[in-house]
Each structure stands twice: as C-alpha cells, then as structure tokens.
XYZ file of C-alpha atoms in Angstrom:
727
model
C -16.020 -162.414 82.091
C -13.761 -161.732 79.194
C -12.914 -164.657 76.825
C -9.425 -165.713 75.992
C -9.851 -164.343 72.501
C -10.810 -160.879 73.854
C -7.745 -160.930 76.034
C -5.577 -161.880 73.012
C -7.070 -159.146 70.880
C -6.518 -156.508 73.609
C -2.985 -157.657 74.086
C -2.283 -157.413 70.328
C -3.863 -153.959 70.177
C -1.690 -152.718 73.084
C 1.456 -154.166 71.474
C 0.594 -152.529 68.134
C 0.027 -149.182 69.889
C 3.406 -149.413 71.734
C 5.147 -150.259 68.486
C 3.483 -147.377 66.742
C 4.463 -145.049 69.509
C 8.100 -146.134 69.157
C 8.032 -145.630 65.392
C 6.552 -142.191 65.800
C 9.225 -141.241 68.392
C 11.893 -142.181 65.770
C 9.988 -140.086 63.227
C 9.883 -137.050 65.499
C 13.573 -137.383 66.286
C 14.606 -137.591 62.544
C 17.077 -135.023 61.581
C 16.698 -135.006 57.765
C 14.499 -136.412 54.946
C 16.380 -139.711 54.703
C 15.791 -140.404 58.366
C 12.141 -139.276 58.131
C 11.730 -141.624 55.103
C 13.211 -144.534 56.966
C 10.930 -143.867 59.903
C 7.812 -143.622 57.664
C 8.651 -147.029 56.213
C 8.552 -148.327 59.777
C 5.187 -146.610 60.414
C 3.544 -148.087 57.282
C 4.824 -151.507 58.124
C 3.345 -151.319 61.609
C -0.093 -150.142 60.659
C -2.192 -149.801 57.488
C -4.605 -146.939 57.041
C -7.672 -149.139 57.348
C -6.506 -150.593 60.613
C -5.912 -147.472 62.629
C -8.266 -145.952 65.054
C -8.931 -142.160 65.259
C -6.318 -141.646 68.060
C -3.629 -143.478 66.041
C -4.354 -141.448 62.977
C -4.172 -138.291 64.923
C -0.826 -139.346 66.385
C 0.526 -139.982 62.916
C -0.809 -136.648 61.681
C 0.686 -134.781 64.637
C 4.066 -136.369 63.986
C 4.077 -135.868 60.243
C 1.563 -133.224 59.191
C 0.715 -132.589 55.484
C 3.980 -130.925 54.337
C 6.269 -133.978 54.149
C 3.648 -136.290 52.519
C 3.034 -133.527 49.896
C 6.749 -133.428 49.116
C 6.675 -137.170 48.692
C 3.817 -136.917 46.206
C 5.639 -134.606 43.956
C 8.923 -136.616 44.018
C 9.100 -139.047 41.156
C 12.663 -140.354 41.723
C 13.233 -143.321 44.101
C 16.222 -144.216 46.292
C 18.657 -146.710 44.866
C 17.418 -150.240 45.215
C 13.758 -149.175 45.915
C 10.792 -149.616 43.515
C 9.879 -146.824 41.234
C 7.343 -144.340 42.694
C 8.078 -145.517 46.256
C 8.055 -141.927 47.543
C 4.710 -141.152 45.827
C 3.230 -144.468 47.114
C 4.316 -143.725 50.624
C 2.825 -140.179 50.437
C -0.489 -141.614 49.078
C -0.550 -144.183 51.935
C -0.332 -141.380 54.442
C -2.977 -139.329 52.640
C -5.265 -142.307 52.548
C -4.734 -142.770 56.247
C -5.632 -139.155 56.947
C -8.657 -139.337 54.686
C -10.360 -141.703 57.074
C -10.635 -138.875 59.596
C -13.582 -136.570 58.793
C -11.719 -133.541 60.123
C -8.654 -134.114 58.122
C -10.476 -134.924 54.795
C -11.779 -131.331 54.688
C -8.377 -129.809 55.477
C -7.188 -127.324 52.758
C -3.948 -129.325 52.243
C -6.123 -132.527 51.502
C -8.314 -130.539 49.071
C -5.357 -128.844 47.391
C -3.939 -132.216 46.554
C -7.034 -133.257 44.501
C -5.180 -132.610 41.125
C -2.488 -135.138 42.160
C -5.150 -137.677 43.072
C -6.728 -137.106 39.626
C -3.420 -137.529 37.879
C -2.763 -140.744 39.687
C -6.098 -142.437 39.007
C -6.072 -141.566 35.375
C -2.428 -142.739 34.665
C -1.272 -145.926 33.158
C 1.526 -148.027 34.460
C 4.925 -146.930 33.148
C 7.414 -149.472 31.737
C 9.524 -151.001 34.567
C 7.281 -149.779 37.339
C 6.441 -152.030 40.168
C 2.862 -153.144 39.712
C 2.095 -153.666 43.395
C 3.365 -150.215 44.242
C 1.530 -148.649 41.300
C -1.862 -150.303 42.036
C -1.572 -149.510 45.752
C -0.965 -145.899 44.886
C -4.108 -145.849 42.731
C -6.271 -147.624 45.398
C -5.168 -144.987 48.009
C -5.935 -142.146 45.570
C -9.492 -143.504 45.117
C -9.883 -143.786 48.832
C -9.033 -140.124 49.152
C -11.305 -139.045 46.349
C -14.238 -141.155 47.796
C -13.723 -139.604 51.221
C -13.688 -136.053 49.891
C -16.898 -136.796 47.857
C -18.759 -137.685 51.022
C -19.644 -133.962 51.687
C -21.231 -131.300 49.440
C -18.188 -129.070 49.894
C -15.922 -131.886 48.898
C -17.992 -132.651 45.815
C -17.734 -128.996 44.779
C -13.988 -129.173 45.087
C -13.749 -132.348 43.083
C -15.867 -130.992 40.249
C -14.096 -127.616 40.029
C -10.595 -129.257 40.209
C -11.023 -131.685 37.242
C -11.961 -134.865 38.901
C -14.800 -135.464 36.493
C -12.410 -135.330 33.551
C -9.937 -137.578 35.264
C -12.530 -140.212 36.127
C -13.811 -140.200 32.524
C -10.249 -140.748 31.244
C -9.615 -143.481 33.804
C -12.726 -145.440 32.675
C -12.324 -145.012 28.953
C -8.575 -146.043 29.221
C -9.488 -148.987 31.446
C -7.027 -147.873 34.015
C -6.651 -149.827 37.209
C -9.684 -149.307 39.395
C -11.799 -147.962 36.529
C -14.903 -149.532 38.160
C -14.391 -147.241 41.135
C -13.993 -144.276 38.701
C -17.420 -145.054 37.231
C -19.249 -145.229 40.519
C -17.538 -142.053 41.830
C -18.459 -140.299 38.579
C -22.091 -141.310 39.098
C -21.945 -139.929 42.651
C -20.709 -136.540 41.369
C -23.349 -136.510 38.535
C -26.089 -137.123 41.095
C -24.874 -134.371 43.305
C -23.848 -131.689 40.702
C -25.330 -132.795 37.393
C -25.452 -129.459 35.638
C -22.038 -128.242 36.864
C -20.491 -131.548 35.725
C -22.001 -131.290 32.263
C -21.190 -127.630 31.903
C -17.505 -128.128 32.816
C -16.805 -131.421 31.236
C -19.321 -132.011 28.477
C -17.114 -133.528 25.823
C -15.680 -136.220 28.052
C -19.102 -137.077 29.466
C -20.449 -137.502 25.975
C -17.632 -139.875 25.229
C -18.473 -141.749 28.503
C -22.158 -141.971 27.417
C -21.223 -143.393 24.117
C -18.730 -145.860 25.589
C -21.225 -147.082 28.229
C -24.039 -147.357 25.617
C -21.844 -149.478 23.322
C -20.908 -151.773 26.242
C -24.564 -151.973 27.169
C -25.527 -153.103 23.653
C -22.764 -155.690 23.311
C -22.162 -157.147 26.701
C -23.967 -160.419 27.412
C -22.866 -160.990 30.980
C -23.910 -159.703 34.363
C -22.278 -156.320 33.640
C -25.164 -155.604 31.296
C -27.585 -155.141 34.134
C -25.042 -152.982 36.013
C -24.709 -150.762 32.911
C -28.502 -150.610 32.662
C -28.527 -149.095 36.120
C -25.656 -146.678 35.420
C -26.660 -145.439 31.902
C -29.564 -143.422 33.324
C -27.147 -141.241 35.155
C -25.602 -140.131 31.934
C -28.932 -139.060 30.478
C -30.032 -136.397 29.758
C -27.568 -133.614 28.960
C -29.028 -130.750 30.975
C -30.206 -127.621 29.094
C -28.742 -128.879 25.828
C -30.115 -130.267 22.637
C -28.786 -133.854 22.721
C -28.971 -134.130 18.964
C -26.037 -131.727 18.728
C -23.820 -134.707 19.397
C -23.324 -136.522 16.093
C -23.036 -139.877 17.916
C -26.334 -139.431 19.710
C -28.394 -141.576 17.358
C -25.928 -144.421 17.716
C -26.086 -144.027 21.491
C -29.901 -144.319 21.489
C -29.760 -147.244 19.081
C -27.385 -148.987 21.508
C -29.775 -148.353 24.400
C -32.575 -149.855 22.277
C -30.533 -152.986 21.493
C -29.505 -153.411 25.132
C -33.036 -152.893 26.461
C -34.523 -155.259 23.923
C -32.004 -157.917 24.934
C -32.765 -157.542 28.621
C -36.530 -157.303 28.350
C -36.620 -160.341 26.065
C -34.906 -162.455 28.744
C -36.257 -164.209 31.866
C -35.508 -161.622 34.617
C -35.438 -161.267 38.320
C -37.003 -158.162 39.831
C -33.574 -156.660 40.445
C -32.718 -157.009 36.792
C -36.047 -155.848 35.416
C -36.474 -152.701 37.415
C -33.386 -150.863 36.113
C -34.453 -151.683 32.537
C -37.919 -150.272 33.082
C -36.376 -147.108 34.652
C -34.013 -146.614 31.750
C -36.798 -147.119 29.158
C -39.007 -144.709 31.039
C -36.222 -142.076 31.175
C -35.471 -142.417 27.513
C -39.087 -141.900 26.576
C -39.539 -138.955 28.945
C -36.467 -137.174 27.832
C -35.959 -138.140 24.190
C -39.478 -139.082 23.006
C -40.172 -141.949 20.787
C -37.721 -141.449 17.915
C -35.291 -143.990 19.215
C -37.965 -146.688 18.911
C -39.869 -145.502 15.834
C -36.775 -145.509 13.548
C -36.544 -149.381 13.945
C -38.266 -151.569 11.388
C -41.964 -152.103 12.075
C -41.918 -155.793 13.052
C -39.147 -155.357 15.535
C -40.505 -152.108 16.848
C -44.001 -153.467 17.423
C -42.625 -156.435 19.273
C -40.477 -154.236 21.470
C -43.298 -151.723 22.292
C -45.727 -154.503 23.027
C -43.198 -156.169 25.377
C -42.324 -152.928 27.025
C -45.876 -151.688 27.581
C -47.006 -155.176 28.840
C -44.127 -155.360 31.312
C -44.894 -151.777 32.544
C -48.570 -152.450 33.008
C -47.938 -155.771 34.824
C -45.481 -154.032 37.130
C -48.049 -151.372 37.975
C -50.723 -153.938 38.720
C -48.368 -156.054 40.902
C -47.346 -153.049 42.941
C -50.585 -151.160 43.179
C -52.950 -154.160 43.685
C -50.965 -155.188 46.760
C -53.418 -154.546 49.659
C -50.588 -153.196 51.874
C -49.233 -151.025 49.156
C -45.786 -151.727 50.500
C -44.465 -152.552 46.972
C -45.591 -149.204 45.558
C -43.891 -147.206 48.305
C -40.826 -149.354 48.138
C -40.008 -148.450 44.586
C -42.039 -145.416 43.413
C -39.323 -144.461 40.894
C -39.796 -147.732 39.122
C -43.610 -147.297 38.881
C -43.157 -143.711 37.702
C -40.994 -145.028 34.877
C -43.719 -147.475 34.100
C -46.119 -144.574 33.919
C -43.963 -142.863 31.300
C -43.961 -146.087 29.296
C -47.676 -146.403 29.589
C -48.049 -142.839 28.238
C -45.961 -143.933 25.339
C -48.341 -146.853 24.790
C -51.273 -144.490 24.730
C -49.581 -142.352 22.126
C -48.884 -145.393 19.940
C -52.464 -146.443 20.163
C -53.770 -142.979 19.176
C -51.395 -143.029 16.099
C -52.538 -146.486 15.244
C -51.803 -147.201 11.584
C -49.460 -144.235 11.359
C -46.905 -146.363 13.215
C -48.044 -149.546 11.362
C -49.844 -150.863 14.363
C -52.532 -153.392 13.451
C -55.965 -153.100 14.924
C -55.423 -156.314 16.886
C -52.170 -155.076 18.331
C -53.784 -151.771 19.294
C -56.670 -153.551 21.026
C -54.286 -155.774 22.893
C -52.340 -152.775 24.228
C -55.498 -150.875 25.163
C -56.778 -153.922 27.092
C -53.644 -154.284 29.173
C -53.574 -150.471 29.853
C -57.117 -150.525 30.917
C -56.178 -153.161 33.641
C -53.251 -150.958 34.733
C -55.437 -147.874 35.009
C -58.005 -149.929 36.972
C -55.175 -150.596 39.450
C -54.113 -146.901 39.557
C -57.740 -145.775 40.190
C -58.109 -148.327 43.018
C -54.906 -147.062 44.564
C -56.000 -143.452 44.392
C -59.379 -144.291 46.005
C -57.507 -145.700 49.045
C -55.391 -142.622 49.667
C -55.834 -140.971 53.037
C -55.914 -137.220 53.714
C -52.474 -137.260 55.212
C -51.022 -138.753 51.937
C -52.149 -135.866 49.726
C -48.642 -134.392 49.630
C -47.123 -137.635 48.523
C -45.213 -137.063 45.203
C -45.966 -140.572 44.093
C -49.732 -139.768 44.389
C -49.121 -136.685 42.096
C -47.353 -138.866 39.557
C -50.256 -141.362 39.657
C -52.897 -138.637 39.199
C -50.781 -137.051 36.375
C -50.786 -140.299 34.396
C -54.434 -140.788 34.999
C -55.032 -137.390 33.627
C -53.161 -138.300 30.549
C -55.416 -141.409 30.133
C -58.604 -139.442 30.594
C -57.545 -137.035 27.981
C -57.450 -139.792 25.414
C -59.796 -142.449 26.725
C -63.146 -141.861 28.479
C -65.122 -144.924 27.284
C -63.290 -147.540 29.391
C -63.679 -147.711 33.155
C -66.615 -145.210 33.188
C -68.049 -146.155 36.516
C -64.537 -146.322 38.142
C -63.723 -142.838 36.767
C -67.033 -141.454 38.163
C -66.248 -143.050 41.537
C -62.790 -141.364 41.755
C -63.880 -137.925 40.353
C -64.772 -136.482 43.731
C -61.318 -137.382 45.115
C -59.650 -135.855 42.039
C -61.515 -132.577 42.487
C -60.660 -132.532 46.159
C -57.015 -133.287 45.460
C -56.761 -130.512 42.870
C -58.526 -128.100 45.175
C -56.224 -128.880 48.144
C -53.069 -128.413 46.139
C -54.311 -125.254 44.508
C -55.480 -123.627 47.752
C -52.631 -124.812 49.926
C -49.481 -125.056 47.913
C -46.468 -126.477 49.762
C -42.936 -125.452 49.307
C -40.359 -127.915 50.692
C -36.885 -128.747 49.434
C -37.271 -132.320 50.599
C -40.485 -132.733 48.750
C -39.088 -130.966 45.604
C -36.164 -133.349 45.618
C -38.511 -136.324 45.863
C -40.495 -135.078 42.927
C -37.324 -134.470 40.952
C -36.441 -138.145 41.476
C -39.820 -139.343 40.421
C -40.181 -136.988 37.407
C -37.240 -138.710 35.709
C -35.847 -135.456 34.523
C -34.546 -132.136 36.144
C -37.591 -130.170 34.984
C -39.708 -127.361 36.343
C -42.207 -130.029 37.364
C -40.243 -130.467 40.629
C -40.891 -126.815 41.411
C -44.571 -126.513 40.330
C -46.100 -129.942 41.259
C -47.563 -128.898 44.505
C -49.775 -126.228 43.050
C -50.816 -127.388 39.587
C -52.384 -130.812 39.432
C -55.188 -129.204 37.520
C -53.143 -128.808 34.380
C -52.853 -132.558 34.037
C -56.568 -133.147 34.739
C -58.199 -130.420 32.696
C -57.970 -132.257 29.202
C -59.706 -135.325 30.699
C -62.224 -133.130 32.537
C -63.049 -131.432 29.298
C -64.113 -134.765 27.772
C -66.042 -135.790 30.958
C -67.978 -132.457 31.075
C -69.738 -133.450 27.888
C -71.245 -136.583 29.477
C -74.235 -136.332 31.828
C -73.016 -138.474 34.794
C -69.510 -137.099 35.125
C -70.724 -133.550 34.527
C -73.212 -133.882 37.426
C -70.431 -134.991 39.668
C -68.145 -132.139 38.611
C -70.914 -129.558 39.262
C -72.111 -131.131 42.491
C -68.495 -130.962 43.948
C -68.078 -127.276 42.945
C -65.527 -127.876 40.230
C -66.770 -124.926 38.162
C -65.993 -122.595 41.089
C -62.476 -124.060 41.413
C -61.991 -123.878 37.669
C -62.825 -120.151 37.687
C -60.248 -119.484 40.398
C -57.667 -121.485 38.443
C -58.631 -119.735 35.286
C -58.175 -116.346 36.919
C -54.836 -117.338 38.362
C -53.595 -118.693 34.975
C -54.728 -115.516 33.219
C -52.702 -113.453 35.677
C -49.671 -115.617 34.953
C -50.198 -115.430 31.184
C -50.822 -111.654 31.280
C -47.628 -110.869 33.246
C -45.406 -113.667 31.860
C -43.108 -112.937 34.770
C -42.022 -115.318 37.500
C -44.346 -117.809 35.819
C -43.971 -121.510 36.952
C -44.830 -122.637 33.460
C -43.980 -121.255 30.051
C -46.532 -118.944 28.420
C -47.345 -121.750 25.967
C -48.355 -124.153 28.675
C -50.306 -121.505 30.509
C -52.171 -120.590 27.296
C -53.053 -124.318 26.784
C -54.435 -124.443 30.281
C -56.572 -121.377 29.521
C -57.798 -122.862 26.217
C -58.750 -126.171 27.881
C -60.522 -124.403 30.704
C -62.476 -122.394 28.133
C -63.503 -125.737 26.540
C -64.818 -127.028 29.843
C -66.864 -123.802 30.532
C -68.179 -123.954 26.987
C -69.346 -127.483 27.566
C -71.143 -126.353 30.720
C -72.743 -123.376 28.872
C -74.091 -125.593 26.121
C -75.303 -128.502 28.336
C -76.487 -126.691 31.443
C -77.523 -123.125 30.857
C -79.593 -123.142 34.028
C -76.268 -123.503 35.934
C -74.904 -120.428 34.179
C -77.962 -118.350 35.373
C -77.879 -119.623 38.983
C -74.110 -119.492 39.874
C -72.699 -116.102 40.482
C -69.238 -117.196 39.537
C -70.279 -117.217 35.841
C -70.936 -113.427 36.026
C -67.308 -113.094 37.356
C -66.089 -115.267 34.490
C -67.987 -113.286 31.806
C -66.621 -110.006 33.145
C -63.126 -111.375 33.067
C -63.574 -112.468 29.437
C -64.941 -109.130 28.385
C -62.103 -107.162 30.028
C -59.403 -109.488 28.655
C -60.295 -110.022 25.028
C -58.871 -106.648 23.700
C -55.405 -107.495 24.797
C -55.460 -110.897 22.958
C -56.796 -109.767 19.558
C -53.835 -107.393 18.975
C -51.364 -110.239 18.953
C -51.302 -112.818 16.129
C -49.741 -115.431 18.384
C -52.818 -115.520 20.560
C -55.557 -115.802 17.986
C -56.571 -119.318 19.097
C -56.977 -118.088 22.688
C -58.838 -115.084 21.480
C -61.239 -117.314 19.605
C -61.899 -119.226 22.777
C -62.483 -116.037 24.833
C -64.717 -114.555 22.143
C -67.007 -117.558 21.651
C -67.307 -118.428 25.256
C -68.131 -114.741 26.082
C -70.781 -114.690 23.305
C -72.379 -117.941 24.419
C -72.590 -116.758 27.987
C -73.952 -113.440 26.947
C -76.992 -115.133 25.347
C -77.799 -116.585 28.800
C -76.835 -113.641 30.972
C -78.207 -110.849 28.740
C -80.528 -109.476 31.457
C -77.804 -109.122 34.092
C -76.065 -105.902 35.139
C -72.788 -107.126 33.631
C -74.286 -106.654 30.109
C -75.826 -103.296 30.536
C -74.849 -100.543 28.060
C -71.500 -99.768 29.620
C -67.944 -99.508 28.263
C -66.815 -103.078 29.197
C -69.433 -105.031 27.366
C -69.496 -102.654 24.446
C -65.762 -102.907 24.124
C -66.022 -106.688 24.271
C -68.657 -106.809 21.452
C -66.635 -104.434 19.326
C -63.685 -106.804 19.675
C -65.941 -109.842 19.019
C -67.072 -108.193 15.756
C -63.453 -107.544 14.925
C -62.681 -111.292 15.435
C -65.678 -112.498 13.415
C -65.400 -109.986 10.565
C -61.687 -110.350 9.865
C -61.707 -114.134 9.007
C -62.611 -113.811 5.297
C -61.664 -111.770 2.268
C -62.415 -111.718 -1.415
C -59.714 -113.033 -3.837
C -59.746 -113.312 -7.612
C -58.790 -116.729 -8.901
C -56.407 -116.321 -11.855
C -57.353 -119.624 -13.547
C -60.953 -118.747 -14.377
C -61.130 -115.105 -13.190
C -63.736 -115.987 -10.565
C -63.715 -114.113 -7.252
C -63.783 -116.359 -4.185
C -64.294 -115.844 -0.452
C -61.163 -117.089 1.189
C -59.603 -117.104 4.570
C -57.336 -114.195 5.409
C -53.695 -115.087 5.958
C -53.833 -114.584 9.696
C -56.763 -116.959 10.175
C -55.629 -119.498 7.632
C -52.641 -120.478 9.804
C -54.892 -121.677 12.735
C -58.299 -122.230 10.979
C -58.258 -125.948 11.679
C -58.086 -125.089 15.392
C -60.658 -122.221 15.441
C -63.162 -122.867 12.652
C -65.717 -124.555 15.000
C -65.392 -121.711 17.482
C -65.855 -119.174 14.757
C -69.104 -120.627 13.378
C -70.365 -121.111 16.938
C -69.416 -117.533 17.675
C -71.400 -116.314 14.651
C -74.507 -118.236 15.958
C -74.025 -116.856 19.498
C -73.612 -113.369 18.213
C -76.815 -113.552 16.210
C -78.664 -114.855 19.404
C -77.415 -111.759 21.368
C -78.821 -109.256 18.827
C -82.414 -109.362 20.037
C -81.396 -109.545 23.624
C -79.085 -106.471 23.619
C -80.799 -103.432 22.128
C -77.578 -101.435 21.850
C -75.765 -104.154 19.934
C -76.949 -103.338 16.362
C -75.636 -99.862 16.657
C -72.209 -101.325 17.391
C -72.488 -103.375 14.146
C -73.417 -100.321 12.164
C -70.465 -98.451 13.544
C -68.029 -101.290 12.796
C -69.116 -101.428 9.073
C -69.370 -105.193 9.354
C -72.539 -105.378 7.355
C -70.877 -103.460 4.584
C -67.975 -105.904 4.656
C -70.266 -108.910 4.335
C -72.277 -107.485 1.400
C -69.081 -106.533 -0.218
C -67.910 -110.170 -0.064
C -71.334 -111.434 -1.214
C -71.336 -108.901 -4.136
C -67.894 -109.755 -5.433
C -67.889 -113.549 -4.967
C -69.452 -116.079 -7.270
C -72.476 -117.581 -5.339
C -71.710 -121.146 -6.359
C -68.176 -120.853 -5.001
C -69.211 -120.019 -1.441
C -69.380 -122.905 1.064
C -72.987 -123.398 2.461
C -71.960 -123.298 6.080
C -70.398 -119.732 5.526
C -73.612 -118.602 3.764
C -75.615 -119.930 6.751
C -73.358 -118.083 9.266
C -73.687 -114.783 7.364
C -77.512 -115.283 7.054
C -78.061 -115.791 10.825
C -76.396 -112.561 11.703
C -77.884 -110.492 8.878
C -81.416 -111.911 9.477
C -81.306 -111.023 13.221
C -79.972 -107.534 12.508
C -82.757 -106.925 9.915
C -85.469 -108.288 12.236
C -84.452 -106.209 15.253
C -83.146 -102.857 13.863
C -84.747 -100.689 11.228
C -81.454 -98.927 10.423
C -79.835 -102.271 9.717
C -82.687 -103.394 7.512
C -82.647 -100.085 5.546
C -78.896 -100.484 5.022
C -79.340 -104.027 3.627
C -82.078 -102.850 1.275
C -79.825 -100.227 -0.024
C -77.247 -102.860 -0.708
C -79.816 -104.927 -2.743
C -80.014 -107.334 0.201
C -83.051 -109.174 -0.993
C -81.444 -109.874 -4.415
C -78.236 -111.026 -2.771
C -80.258 -113.264 -0.398
C -82.016 -114.757 -3.266
C -78.746 -115.450 -5.165
C -77.238 -117.227 -2.144
C -80.321 -119.116 -1.066
C -80.704 -117.120 2.194
C -84.492 -117.654 2.354
C -84.829 -116.390 5.984
C -83.068 -113.151 5.210
C -85.005 -112.705 2.004
C -88.287 -113.105 3.842
C -87.255 -110.561 6.513
C -86.213 -107.946 4.029
C -89.266 -108.421 1.826
C -91.581 -108.124 4.762
C -93.106 -104.652 5.210
C-alpha cells in the first residue's frame, strides 16, 4: 500500500510535469526571440537541470534544440532591467540540462560549444555583474565539461579544443570553481597525459610550480589533498624536466611538503599519498632532490622515509589474508621504490655522509621488509603468476639480491625454486593484454616501456642477484637442480638476437647488453666452480658455439669492447673444458674465434716513451684504457685460459704464429724497462709464451731467435727460461 508521502510526491511530480508541458507549449508557440526568451524564463523557473528526468529533458530539447541556446551564449547584452549576462546564463542552464543526457552530451553542437565553456570557467567577474548569475553560469559550464569528459571521445575534444589551458588559467587565477578545474584537469591528465603535455606544456609547468608551492606552505587539510594531486603533474613525458628553470624549486617544495607530512602523526589515508608521491619522485627524478639538502636534515628525512616504507610493506604483506596488499598495491609499489633508494644510500655510505650506525639501522629495517616480501612470494599460487604486483615484488627482491646476499640466506634459498619457475613461465609464455599492461603502468609509477615488457622479462631483474648467488655452493646447487642454466641459455640466445638486430627491441641496446654481460658472469661462475656440469650438459656446447660465432661482430665496434671481453673470456674458459668435443675441431668457426681472441688479448698494450726520464713503458692502448677497470680481470683470466687451451688444441699455436702475437709481445719486452712492467702483466705474458714453447717447436725456435731466454731472465720469467733452455 502506498504511503501518504508517496502519494504526495507523485502528485507533485504530475503537477510539475503539467506545468512544464504548459511552458513548453508557450515556447513552441513563440513568434520571436523576445517571446522565446520569456517562455524560457518560465521553463527555468519550473524545473532545474538536476531535477529533470530523461523524458523531461528530451521534451525541452525537442522544443528548443541547440540553435537558440547557442545564440544566447554569444549574446553579451541584456534586456533593460535584467542582470548582466542573463542571456548567457540562461543558455548555459539549458546546455547544463542537456549535458545530463548521455546522447545529447556527445552531440556535435555540444562539442562545438567547448570553447565557450572554456572561456566562461576561466573568466573573472566583471565590474557591475550580478554575482549569482555569474557563478551560476560557471557552475553550469563545469557541469557541461565534466559530462563531456566522461567518455574517451569527449576527453579528446576537450584536450584538442583548449580546455587544459583554460583549466590551468582558472586555477592559477583562483576563479570561481577553481577546485573543480583542478580535479577535471587531473582527469584529463590521467586519460591523455602525453597529449596534454605536448599541447599545453607551459601552462602545466606553471600549474606544477603553483601546486608545489602550495604543497610546501599550506599547513591545513589541503596539504594532504595536494599531496594526492601533485603526482598527476609529474613527470613531464618524454622531456628533460631540468629544462624548466623553476624545476629545482619545485622539487625542493615537494621535499619540504613531504618532510612536513611524514614528520607528523598520520592516518593511513594521509600517509599513503605521501609515500606514493615520494616513490614517484625517486623513480622519475632520482635522488638529487634529497641529496642537495644539508646532511643532518637529509639523513633524518631518508631514515624516516625508508622506515615508513618498510613498516608499510611489513604491515601489508605480513597480513595472513593478504587483503591489505591487494587493496593498495600502488602504495606498496611506491614503498618498493623508496626501499631501492634506501639500498642505494647504504651502498654509497660515507659518500652521502651516512654514519655506520645509520647505515646498519637502515639495513636492519630493510632486511625485515624483504623477509616479508619473500614470505609473500612463497605463498603465491600458480594462478597468481600474471599478477603485476607479484612482478613488482620480484623486481625489488632482485634489486636487493644484486646488492645483499649475506642476509636472509636460508629464506633466499627457499624462494629460489619459485623465482626460477616464475622467470621460466613468463619467458616461455609471454602474455599480451591491454588490461594487464595498464595495471603495470599504474604500478610502475611512470609511463615507461616496463608496462610493455614486464610479462616476458623478469629475468633481467633477477640476473644480477643470481650472478652473486651462483658463486655460493648452496644457491648454485639449487639453480642447477632446477635447470636454470638451460633457461639462461635460452634467454641469452634471445637477448643476443635482440642485441644483434636492434630492431623492434623491447629494451634499449644498452640494457640488452647489460643482460648479456650479467648472463656471461653467471656462466663464468658455473664454468669455474662446476666444470663437470659443463662437460655433462649439452646446452654448454650450444653456448660455446654461439660465443664463437658471435665474437667477430663485437670486436669491430669500440662501443662493445666490454661485451667482447665477456664473450672472449667465457669462450676461452669453456674451451679448456670442452677441447675434446666436435665443436672445437679444426674448423672455420673455432679457428675464427681464436683469431679474434688473440686480437682481443694482443691489442691491450703498447710501448710508449716517457718524456720525463726517457724510459719506455708498457701502457694500455687508448681503446682499452677507457674500459680497463671493467675488463682487466677478464683480460688476465682470458690470458690464463688461452694458455690452458694451447696443449689441448694442436692447431692453436699455428694461429698464434700467423697472428704475429709472439712478435708483438717480444717487441714490448725488448723496448720496455723491465723494472717498469707490472708483475701481473709479466706473469700473463709468461703463461702464454711458456705453453707455446712447450707444445710447439716452431714457437720455441722463434722465441730463441728473439733472445727469449735472455728476456725471460731479465723479467724474472723462470718457467719460460727453463723451457727455452731445455734441449
């Protein structure tokens, strides 16, 4: 049974509809603009835009259409005795009414009126204007803009017709409704960030600076709102943000605002935006905005920031239900970025004026956070492997393992099988989904290629840590028992193809090269620590063949000398173990590889006369000098490995003779002053020359012709001297 109130409401609605119908009848019968205007005043008095239903709005539209409201909008004069702008206000009321209808809001006439909406929201009240009429007109304009922004097509029209510029002006001039301007601007930035920055960069930079200044100085509730909004104005896509001369001030303001917030007693809703903003600033702009502050304040801030991030990670990930983690993964991902910053600070240590006690305290709190991350990863089910938050968690764990392998040793060993399985699944079965890519974009804090490549390449984040772990017995056994070396070869092959083509590559060549270098480091560790594995597993024959075929293309390019050093030394170390296999028979591929290896080893040093005392020294050649700190260990190890291959490969000495490498070595030793040559370099030359003399008569005869025994005696090469003096 209907209540009395329901009956009353129904009666009022019927009465309102009848009144509206009478007004519309008057409107339809109007013979000129004056009569239409009078009728429209009756319509707006009978019903407001927000109180009409769909049928009523359609009736009004059928009676009026867009043409007459459009004429009202461009009319700035008012009838005698009426408030200024009354025509425009009436036109805006009608457009606001129409904008509540989804079909009307996408009408070309509505979209063509966007410039007028922009003009109204960014205008200031004129002297003598009626405030009520003026503010009502602005409110209606915002209603229209918000309605248009509800669809992707509408957003595109707003951006291309200058709404971003108008909204920036409205906020900076503190026009009526400027709060709505800010939130609508954020909506457009979220939807079309790059287009907004490309079309309206100067105004957006001013907005960023204005908001950052307010964020630093405001001490009320708005500070927390600004903290939430600031992240939408960072970064400037595809641009160097330092091009803006006010950028340093902007970052300083962000620092001041964040320090103020994080130093206060906070609720969760207040802390989370601060952590997200801090994580974003670190991910996009690095650490300069913190490091430029004086040491005492900086250390207090970074300690506070890292502690809060670690505590947040523990609170969310140690929850047995994991509801907290999945409720706000963006916050935890921001915390991961902050924790990575904490790791960097601890690595730098005294370079950033961090005391040993402060460093220990940061490491201790981070160890607890990574314990929680490992526990979370261990609980992941198979159906969760595609979760972007899991990817973010494994990425930050990989960063930790790259720097710290002493802490949580057992926990790391426990989670290693899962990490290998996860990397294998993503590598073998990459997924491509717009929804997933968008989720990753949100979690990655920046609009980077990570959102496009995450689903295939978890290994690039794990390799540096695995390189450290492969040196240790227990983790190495786990890696091998779970077939990681086989997966690594497949990944190495794929990365080499990407590097070699440099076309349609998901990563830049620099990153791909780093992946290849790190993979070489892991393989080298396996070669040194477990030669039996190299002999047993067929995949290492495939790897050696790949190295031998690929080296020539690397050595001809100066930019790739470090990668060439990795390929050379790894290939030589493997050749010692696999010398008896078919892959190292006297064929063009292995011979070509050893010719290139000789080229790499022989071109590192040259003789140079020192002007001061006229001594001749053995120095690094210019090409090698630039990267020697990164390849010196590989070069010396390569010399040892090469000498070990000489007795195992009968055809190798002939390659050395043809290359004239021996002549080059004796030329250096003849010209240089023996006391000026480093002992480790003397030892490296001796190991190669001694093996050549032992295993090949032609090489020994050549050395004797070069007064090899005398040179050996001068340089303290006792092994070489004995070989040459022996009949």
